[in-house]
């Protein structure tokens, strides 16, 4: 029978590597959530500058009380011009489903600039998504009747165009916005205006919602090139 001193000695020992005589090392697991936390922090610093707002035509996941997981596939939207009343813009995060094949190294989240317009009219709307070698193309509103939308929102990563705003407010807390009926998170930088006009609009979007979306002259096709 082992003596008490032998038992204590055995309990305090750590098994050694038979080749090196040293205790085995414990593998460290990288913190995969670090990038996600960094993106969440970045939302607080998204500057809704005039240049960025100049491009925001649509946006905000949840603008209509609708929450959905994005596919993670970006799509392009262009228009000759956009006229809107009740405009808001702020930073946000869109989420993919768990283990989405499109997540890459994003952690399943995309930092976006959310734009919302209470009522919008678009001339010659074009939307395209690259399906891998071929583009799904949607066109509408190129005739005398233009595309119209109410409670229109989009989540964008890239925006460009020539914009002008009526009675713009810059630096609002996103949770206090009133022009389009959409609010962002507390403490997030935002801006809003009574009206917005954008020429030569071009966006890269991950989500769009609308209360009513009218597309006169709608044409859907597949094409070698996008918008």
PDB file of C-alpha atoms in Angstrom:
ATOM      1  CA  UNK A   1       0.000   0.000   0.000  1.00  0.00           C
ATOM      2  CA  UNK A   2       1.327   3.442  -0.906  1.00  0.00           C
ATOM      3  CA  UNK A   3       2.226   5.758   1.916  1.00  0.00           C
ATOM      4  CA  UNK A   4       0.491   9.158   2.310  1.00  0.00           C
ATOM      5  CA  UNK A   5       3.646  10.861   1.122  1.00  0.00           C
ATOM      6  CA  UNK A   6       3.681   8.741  -2.050  1.00  0.00           C
ATOM      7  CA  UNK A   7       0.035   9.624  -2.776  1.00  0.00           C
ATOM      8  CA  UNK A   8       0.657  13.343  -2.340  1.00  0.00           C
ATOM      9  CA  UNK A   9       3.699  13.158  -4.558  1.00  0.00           C
ATOM     10  CA  UNK A  10       1.755  11.332  -7.269  1.00  0.00           C
ATOM     11  CA  UNK A  11      -1.198  13.773  -7.133  1.00  0.00           C
ATOM     12  CA  UNK A  12       1.067  16.746  -7.616  1.00  0.00           C
ATOM     13  CA  UNK A  13       2.858  15.366 -10.651  1.00  0.00           C
ATOM     14  CA  UNK A  14       1.962  16.196 -14.261  1.00  0.00           C
ATOM     15  CA  UNK A  15       2.496  13.455 -16.879  1.00  0.00           C
ATOM     16  CA  UNK A  16       5.630  14.135 -18.843  1.00  0.00           C
ATOM     17  CA  UNK A  17       6.355  13.772 -22.530  1.00  0.00           C
ATOM     18  CA  UNK A  18       8.377  10.527 -22.644  1.00  0.00           C
ATOM     19  CA  UNK A  19      10.742  11.986 -25.257  1.00  0.00           C
ATOM     20  CA  UNK A  20      11.421  15.411 -23.774  1.00  0.00           C
ATOM     21  CA  UNK A  21      10.625  14.833 -20.095  1.00  0.00           C
ATOM     22  CA  UNK A  22       8.585  18.033 -20.070  1.00  0.00           C
ATOM     23  CA  UNK A  23       4.870  18.528 -19.543  1.00  0.00           C
ATOM     24  CA  UNK A  24       2.846  18.568 -22.806  1.00  0.00           C
ATOM     25  CA  UNK A  25       1.815  21.969 -24.082  1.00  0.00           C
ATOM     26  CA  UNK A  26      -1.838  22.911 -24.300  1.00  0.00           C
ATOM     27  CA  UNK A  27      -2.908  24.124 -27.768  1.00  0.00           C
ATOM     28  CA  UNK A  28      -4.324  27.601 -27.834  1.00  0.00           C
ATOM     29  CA  UNK A  29      -7.601  28.125 -29.669  1.00  0.00           C
ATOM     30  CA  UNK A  30      -7.675  31.380 -31.645  1.00  0.00           C
ATOM     31  CA  UNK A  31     -10.395  33.819 -30.725  1.00  0.00           C
ATOM     32  CA  UNK A  32     -12.589  33.701 -33.833  1.00  0.00           C
ATOM     33  CA  UNK A  33     -15.008  36.240 -32.438  1.00  0.00           C
ATOM     34  CA  UNK A  34     -12.428  39.011 -32.468  1.00  0.00           C
ATOM     35  CA  UNK A  35     -13.228  40.131 -35.996  1.00  0.00           C
ATOM     36  CA  UNK A  36     -16.955  40.149 -35.268  1.00  0.00           C
ATOM     37  CA  UNK A  37     -16.468  42.350 -32.193  1.00  0.00           C
ATOM     38  CA  UNK A  38     -14.272  44.687 -34.237  1.00  0.00           C
ATOM     39  CA  UNK A  39     -16.985  45.086 -36.871  1.00  0.00           C
ATOM     40  CA  UNK A  40     -19.569  45.794 -34.182  1.00  0.00           C
ATOM     41  CA  UNK A  41     -17.324  48.520 -32.813  1.00  0.00           C
ATOM     42  CA  UNK A  42     -16.818  49.903 -36.309  1.00  0.00           C
ATOM     43  CA  UNK A  43     -20.556  50.543 -36.602  1.00  0.00           C
ATOM     44  CA  UNK A  44     -20.210  53.271 -33.994  1.00  0.00           C
ATOM     45  CA  UNK A  45     -17.660  55.036 -36.172  1.00  0.00           C
ATOM     46  CA  UNK A  46     -19.327  54.757 -39.583  1.00  0.00           C
ATOM     47  CA  UNK A  47     -19.296  58.347 -40.834  1.00  0.00           C
ATOM     48  CA  UNK A  48     -22.475  59.073 -42.774  1.00  0.00           C
ATOM     49  CA  UNK A  49     -20.709  61.805 -44.687  1.00  0.00           C
ATOM     50  CA  UNK A  50     -22.278  63.823 -47.470  1.00  0.00           C
ATOM     51  CA  UNK A  51     -20.324  61.787 -49.982  1.00  0.00           C
ATOM     52  CA  UNK A  52     -21.691  58.554 -48.564  1.00  0.00           C
ATOM     53  CA  UNK A  53     -25.202  59.855 -48.188  1.00  0.00           C
ATOM     54  CA  UNK A  54     -25.002  61.095 -51.693  1.00  0.00           C
ATOM     55  CA  UNK A  55     -25.313  57.514 -52.706  1.00  0.00           C
ATOM     56  CA  UNK A  56     -27.719  56.099 -50.216  1.00  0.00           C
ATOM     57  CA  UNK A  57     -30.991  55.512 -51.953  1.00  0.00           C
ATOM     58  CA  UNK A  58     -32.464  52.705 -49.982  1.00  0.00           C
ATOM     59  CA  UNK A  59     -31.790  50.519 -46.920  1.00  0.00           C
ATOM     60  CA  UNK A  60     -32.285  49.457 -43.338  1.00  0.00           C
ATOM     61  CA  UNK A  61     -32.897  45.945 -42.378  1.00  0.00           C
ATOM     62  CA  UNK A  62     -35.909  46.039 -40.105  1.00  0.00           C
ATOM     63  CA  UNK A  63     -37.284  49.237 -41.600  1.00  0.00           C
ATOM     64  CA  UNK A  64     -40.660  47.560 -41.997  1.00  0.00           C
ATOM     65  CA  UNK A  65     -40.298  45.365 -38.953  1.00  0.00           C
ATOM     66  CA  UNK A  66     -38.879  42.653 -41.226  1.00  0.00           C
ATOM     67  CA  UNK A  67     -35.770  40.777 -40.118  1.00  0.00           C
ATOM     68  CA  UNK A  68     -34.073  38.311 -42.432  1.00  0.00           C
ATOM     69  CA  UNK A  69     -30.687  36.684 -42.933  1.00  0.00           C
ATOM     70  CA  UNK A  70     -28.853  37.961 -45.989  1.00  0.00           C
ATOM     71  CA  UNK A  71     -27.474  35.516 -48.571  1.00  0.00           C
ATOM     72  CA  UNK A  72     -24.067  37.183 -48.464  1.00  0.00           C
ATOM     73  CA  UNK A  73     -24.133  37.724 -52.259  1.00  0.00           C
ATOM     74  CA  UNK A  74     -23.869  41.433 -53.163  1.00  0.00           C
ATOM     75  CA  UNK A  75     -25.938  42.917 -55.995  1.00  0.00           C
ATOM     76  CA  UNK A  76     -25.554  46.097 -58.032  1.00  0.00           C
ATOM     77  CA  UNK A  77     -28.233  48.799 -58.371  1.00  0.00           C
ATOM     78  CA  UNK A  78     -28.029  51.736 -60.779  1.00  0.00           C
ATOM     79  CA  UNK A  79     -30.416  54.506 -61.869  1.00  0.00           C
ATOM     80  CA  UNK A  80     -30.177  57.635 -64.000  1.00  0.00           C
ATOM     81  CA  UNK A  81     -31.704  59.561 -61.126  1.00  0.00           C
ATOM     82  CA  UNK A  82     -33.441  59.192 -57.779  1.00  0.00           C
ATOM     83  CA  UNK A  83     -35.837  61.637 -56.117  1.00  0.00           C
ATOM     84  CA  UNK A  84     -36.955  60.983 -52.564  1.00  0.00           C
ATOM     85  CA  UNK A  85     -38.769  62.551 -49.643  1.00  0.00           C
ATOM     86  CA  UNK A  86     -37.935  61.596 -46.065  1.00  0.00           C
ATOM     87  CA  UNK A  87     -34.304  60.400 -46.130  1.00  0.00           C
ATOM     88  CA  UNK A  88     -32.205  58.762 -43.383  1.00  0.00           C
ATOM     89  CA  UNK A  89     -28.802  57.083 -43.253  1.00  0.00           C
ATOM     90  CA  UNK A  90     -26.780  55.272 -40.561  1.00  0.00           C
ATOM     91  CA  UNK A  91     -24.348  52.375 -40.010  1.00  0.00           C
ATOM     92  CA  UNK A  92     -25.499  48.841 -39.221  1.00  0.00           C
ATOM     93  CA  UNK A  93     -24.598  45.134 -39.435  1.00  0.00           C
ATOM     94  CA  UNK A  94     -26.246  42.504 -41.639  1.00  0.00           C
ATOM     95  CA  UNK A  95     -26.093  38.821 -40.661  1.00  0.00           C
ATOM     96  CA  UNK A  96     -25.909  35.625 -42.706  1.00  0.00           C
ATOM     97  CA  UNK A  97     -27.226  32.257 -41.605  1.00  0.00           C
ATOM     98  CA  UNK A  98     -24.883  30.176 -39.393  1.00  0.00           C
ATOM     99  CA  UNK A  99     -22.136  28.492 -41.448  1.00  0.00           C
ATOM    100  CA  UNK A 100     -23.152  30.318 -44.629  1.00  0.00           C
ATOM    101  CA  UNK A 101     -20.971  29.283 -47.613  1.00  0.00           C
ATOM    102  CA  UNK A 102     -20.648  32.991 -48.452  1.00  0.00           C
ATOM    103  CA  UNK A 103     -19.327  34.031 -45.034  1.00  0.00           C
ATOM    104  CA  UNK A 104     -15.635  33.777 -45.974  1.00  0.00           C
ATOM    105  CA  UNK A 105     -13.575  35.467 -43.241  1.00  0.00           C
ATOM    106  CA  UNK A 106     -16.358  37.896 -42.271  1.00  0.00           C
ATOM    107  CA  UNK A 107     -17.719  35.824 -39.403  1.00  0.00           C
ATOM    108  CA  UNK A 108     -21.094  35.920 -41.170  1.00  0.00           C
ATOM    109  CA  UNK A 109     -21.529  39.679 -40.718  1.00  0.00           C
ATOM    110  CA  UNK A 110     -21.298  42.586 -43.174  1.00  0.00           C
ATOM    111  CA  UNK A 111     -20.805  46.191 -42.094  1.00  0.00           C
ATOM    112  CA  UNK A 112     -23.259  48.272 -44.147  1.00  0.00           C
ATOM    113  CA  UNK A 113     -24.534  51.783 -44.559  1.00  0.00           C
ATOM    114  CA  UNK A 114     -28.283  51.708 -44.105  1.00  0.00           C
ATOM    115  CA  UNK A 115     -30.362  54.236 -46.032  1.00  0.00           C
ATOM    116  CA  UNK A 116     -34.121  54.705 -45.852  1.00  0.00           C
ATOM    117  CA  UNK A 117     -36.494  56.783 -47.999  1.00  0.00           C
ATOM    118  CA  UNK A 118     -40.142  57.320 -47.178  1.00  0.00           C
ATOM    119  CA  UNK A 119     -41.128  57.831 -50.829  1.00  0.00           C
ATOM    120  CA  UNK A 120     -38.839  57.425 -53.869  1.00  0.00           C
ATOM    121  CA  UNK A 121     -38.957  57.717 -57.662  1.00  0.00           C
ATOM    122  CA  UNK A 122     -36.213  56.188 -59.824  1.00  0.00           C
ATOM    123  CA  UNK A 123     -35.509  56.705 -63.531  1.00  0.00           C
ATOM    124  CA  UNK A 124     -34.191  53.658 -65.462  1.00  0.00           C
ATOM    125  CA  UNK A 125     -33.594  51.250 -62.592  1.00  0.00           C
ATOM    126  CA  UNK A 126     -31.154  48.392 -63.198  1.00  0.00           C
ATOM    127  CA  UNK A 127     -30.336  45.598 -60.738  1.00  0.00           C
ATOM    128  CA  UNK A 128     -27.920  42.726 -61.332  1.00  0.00           C
ATOM    129  CA  UNK A 129     -26.418  39.874 -59.324  1.00  0.00           C
ATOM    130  CA  UNK A 130     -23.442  37.775 -60.420  1.00  0.00           C
ATOM    131  CA  UNK A 131     -24.415  34.097 -60.199  1.00  0.00           C
ATOM    132  CA  UNK A 132     -20.958  32.898 -61.158  1.00  0.00           C
ATOM    133  CA  UNK A 133     -20.221  33.515 -64.831  1.00  0.00           C
ATOM    134  CA  UNK A 134     -23.684  34.852 -65.651  1.00  0.00           C
ATOM    135  CA  UNK A 135     -25.728  37.786 -64.319  1.00  0.00           C
ATOM    136  CA  UNK A 136     -29.398  37.887 -63.403  1.00  0.00           C
ATOM    137  CA  UNK A 137     -30.513  41.274 -64.752  1.00  0.00           C
ATOM    138  CA  UNK A 138     -33.651  43.257 -63.827  1.00  0.00           C
ATOM    139  CA  UNK A 139     -34.588  46.524 -65.574  1.00  0.00           C
ATOM    140  CA  UNK A 140     -37.631  48.781 -65.157  1.00  0.00           C
ATOM    141  CA  UNK A 141     -38.849  52.363 -65.394  1.00  0.00           C
ATOM    142  CA  UNK A 142     -36.996  53.392 -68.565  1.00  0.00           C
ATOM    143  CA  UNK A 143     -40.145  54.668 -70.281  1.00  0.00           C
ATOM    144  CA  UNK A 144     -42.428  57.570 -69.405  1.00  0.00           C
ATOM    145  CA  UNK A 145     -43.554  55.878 -66.175  1.00  0.00           C
ATOM    146  CA  UNK A 146     -40.822  55.608 -63.553  1.00  0.00           C
ATOM    147  CA  UNK A 147     -40.182  53.149 -60.738  1.00  0.00           C
ATOM    148  CA  UNK A 148     -41.795  54.191 -57.460  1.00  0.00           C
ATOM    149  CA  UNK A 149     -41.399  52.838 -53.939  1.00  0.00           C
ATOM    150  CA  UNK A 150     -42.651  53.595 -50.436  1.00  0.00           C
ATOM    151  CA  UNK A 151     -40.742  52.850 -47.219  1.00  0.00           C
ATOM    152  CA  UNK A 152     -37.773  51.877 -49.364  1.00  0.00           C
ATOM    153  CA  UNK A 153     -34.616  50.749 -47.589  1.00  0.00           C
ATOM    154  CA  UNK A 154     -31.246  49.304 -48.679  1.00  0.00           C
ATOM    155  CA  UNK A 155     -28.074  48.074 -46.967  1.00  0.00           C
ATOM    156  CA  UNK A 156     -25.013  49.118 -48.982  1.00  0.00           C
ATOM    157  CA  UNK A 157     -21.244  48.723 -48.858  1.00  0.00           C
ATOM    158  CA  UNK A 158     -20.514  51.041 -51.812  1.00  0.00           C
ATOM    159  CA  UNK A 159     -22.373  54.124 -53.043  1.00  0.00           C
ATOM    160  CA  UNK A 160     -21.658  56.737 -55.704  1.00  0.00           C
ATOM    161  CA  UNK A 161     -23.467  59.545 -57.526  1.00  0.00           C
ATOM    162  CA  UNK A 162     -24.123  63.308 -57.564  1.00  0.00           C
ATOM    163  CA  UNK A 163     -26.455  64.224 -54.696  1.00  0.00           C
ATOM    164  CA  UNK A 164     -28.260  67.181 -53.187  1.00  0.00           C
ATOM    165  CA  UNK A 165     -30.271  67.322 -49.952  1.00  0.00           C
ATOM    166  CA  UNK A 166     -33.018  69.582 -48.610  1.00  0.00           C
ATOM    167  CA  UNK A 167     -32.851  70.601 -44.921  1.00  0.00           C
ATOM    168  CA  UNK A 168     -30.197  68.058 -44.005  1.00  0.00           C
ATOM    169  CA  UNK A 169     -29.217  67.242 -40.397  1.00  0.00           C
ATOM    170  CA  UNK A 170     -25.822  65.605 -39.821  1.00  0.00           C
ATOM    171  CA  UNK A 171     -24.664  63.986 -36.591  1.00  0.00           C
ATOM    172  CA  UNK A 172     -27.971  62.742 -35.193  1.00  0.00           C
ATOM    173  CA  UNK A 173     -28.122  59.753 -32.862  1.00  0.00           C
ATOM    174  CA  UNK A 174     -29.497  56.994 -35.110  1.00  0.00           C
ATOM    175  CA  UNK A 175     -32.117  56.029 -32.527  1.00  0.00           C
ATOM    176  CA  UNK A 176     -33.749  59.486 -32.797  1.00  0.00           C
ATOM    177  CA  UNK A 177     -34.313  59.705 -36.587  1.00  0.00           C
ATOM    178  CA  UNK A 178     -37.775  60.822 -37.726  1.00  0.00           C
ATOM    179  CA  UNK A 179     -37.765  61.587 -41.478  1.00  0.00           C
ATOM    180  CA  UNK A 180     -38.384  58.060 -42.847  1.00  0.00           C
ATOM    181  CA  UNK A 181     -39.837  56.283 -39.829  1.00  0.00           C
ATOM    182  CA  UNK A 182     -36.740  54.103 -39.307  1.00  0.00           C
ATOM    183  CA  UNK A 183     -34.385  54.142 -36.312  1.00  0.00           C
ATOM    184  CA  UNK A 184     -30.895  52.703 -35.891  1.00  0.00           C
ATOM    185  CA  UNK A 185     -28.991  51.680 -32.772  1.00  0.00           C
ATOM    186  CA  UNK A 186     -28.342  54.057 -29.872  1.00  0.00           C
ATOM    187  CA  UNK A 187     -25.078  55.964 -30.079  1.00  0.00           C
ATOM    188  CA  UNK A 188     -24.604  55.417 -33.834  1.00  0.00           C
ATOM    189  CA  UNK A 189     -23.774  58.412 -36.049  1.00  0.00           C
ATOM    190  CA  UNK A 190     -26.470  59.237 -38.621  1.00  0.00           C
ATOM    191  CA  UNK A 191     -28.005  61.917 -40.802  1.00  0.00           C
ATOM    192  CA  UNK A 192     -31.390  62.749 -42.284  1.00  0.00           C
ATOM    193  CA  UNK A 193     -33.028  65.247 -44.653  1.00  0.00           C
ATOM    194  CA  UNK A 194     -36.453  66.275 -45.914  1.00  0.00           C
ATOM    195  CA  UNK A 195     -35.547  65.519 -49.545  1.00  0.00           C
ATOM    196  CA  UNK A 196     -32.784  63.840 -51.550  1.00  0.00           C
ATOM    197  CA  UNK A 197     -31.896  63.953 -55.268  1.00  0.00           C
ATOM    198  CA  UNK A 198     -29.177  61.732 -56.783  1.00  0.00           C
ATOM    199  CA  UNK A 199     -27.972  61.621 -60.396  1.00  0.00           C
ATOM    200  CA  UNK A 200     -26.018  58.668 -61.822  1.00  0.00           C
ATOM    201  CA  UNK A 201     -26.733  56.489 -58.800  1.00  0.00           C
ATOM    202  CA  UNK A 202     -24.685  53.323 -58.332  1.00  0.00           C
ATOM    203  CA  UNK A 203     -24.768  51.002 -55.302  1.00  0.00           C
ATOM    204  CA  UNK A 204     -23.436  47.673 -54.094  1.00  0.00           C
ATOM    205  CA  UNK A 205     -26.182  46.279 -51.846  1.00  0.00           C
ATOM    206  CA  UNK A 206     -26.766  43.275 -49.620  1.00  0.00           C
ATOM    207  CA  UNK A 207     -30.450  43.846 -48.791  1.00  0.00           C
ATOM    208  CA  UNK A 208     -33.471  45.860 -49.928  1.00  0.00           C
ATOM    209  CA  UNK A 209     -36.957  46.155 -48.463  1.00  0.00           C
ATOM    210  CA  UNK A 210     -40.004  48.211 -49.470  1.00  0.00           C
ATOM    211  CA  UNK A 211     -43.616  48.607 -48.440  1.00  0.00           C
ATOM    212  CA  UNK A 212     -44.699  49.004 -52.080  1.00  0.00           C
ATOM    213  CA  UNK A 213     -42.342  48.636 -55.073  1.00  0.00           C
ATOM    214  CA  UNK A 214     -43.826  49.411 -58.524  1.00  0.00           C
ATOM    215  CA  UNK A 215     -41.705  48.387 -61.543  1.00  0.00           C
ATOM    216  CA  UNK A 216     -43.306  49.526 -64.826  1.00  0.00           C
ATOM    217  CA  UNK A 217     -41.859  47.896 -67.949  1.00  0.00           C
ATOM    218  CA  UNK A 218     -40.195  45.188 -65.856  1.00  0.00           C
ATOM    219  CA  UNK A 219     -37.766  42.991 -67.792  1.00  0.00           C
ATOM    220  CA  UNK A 220     -35.885  40.057 -66.264  1.00  0.00           C
ATOM    221  CA  UNK A 221     -33.114  38.311 -68.202  1.00  0.00           C
ATOM    222  CA  UNK A 222     -29.704  36.634 -67.986  1.00  0.00           C
ATOM    223  CA  UNK A 223     -26.688  38.500 -69.318  1.00  0.00           C
ATOM    224  CA  UNK A 224     -22.922  38.177 -69.659  1.00  0.00           C
ATOM    225  CA  UNK A 225     -22.580  41.639 -68.086  1.00  0.00           C
ATOM    226  CA  UNK A 226     -24.249  43.357 -65.141  1.00  0.00           C
ATOM    227  CA  UNK A 227     -25.529  46.906 -64.631  1.00  0.00           C
TER     228      UNK A 227
END
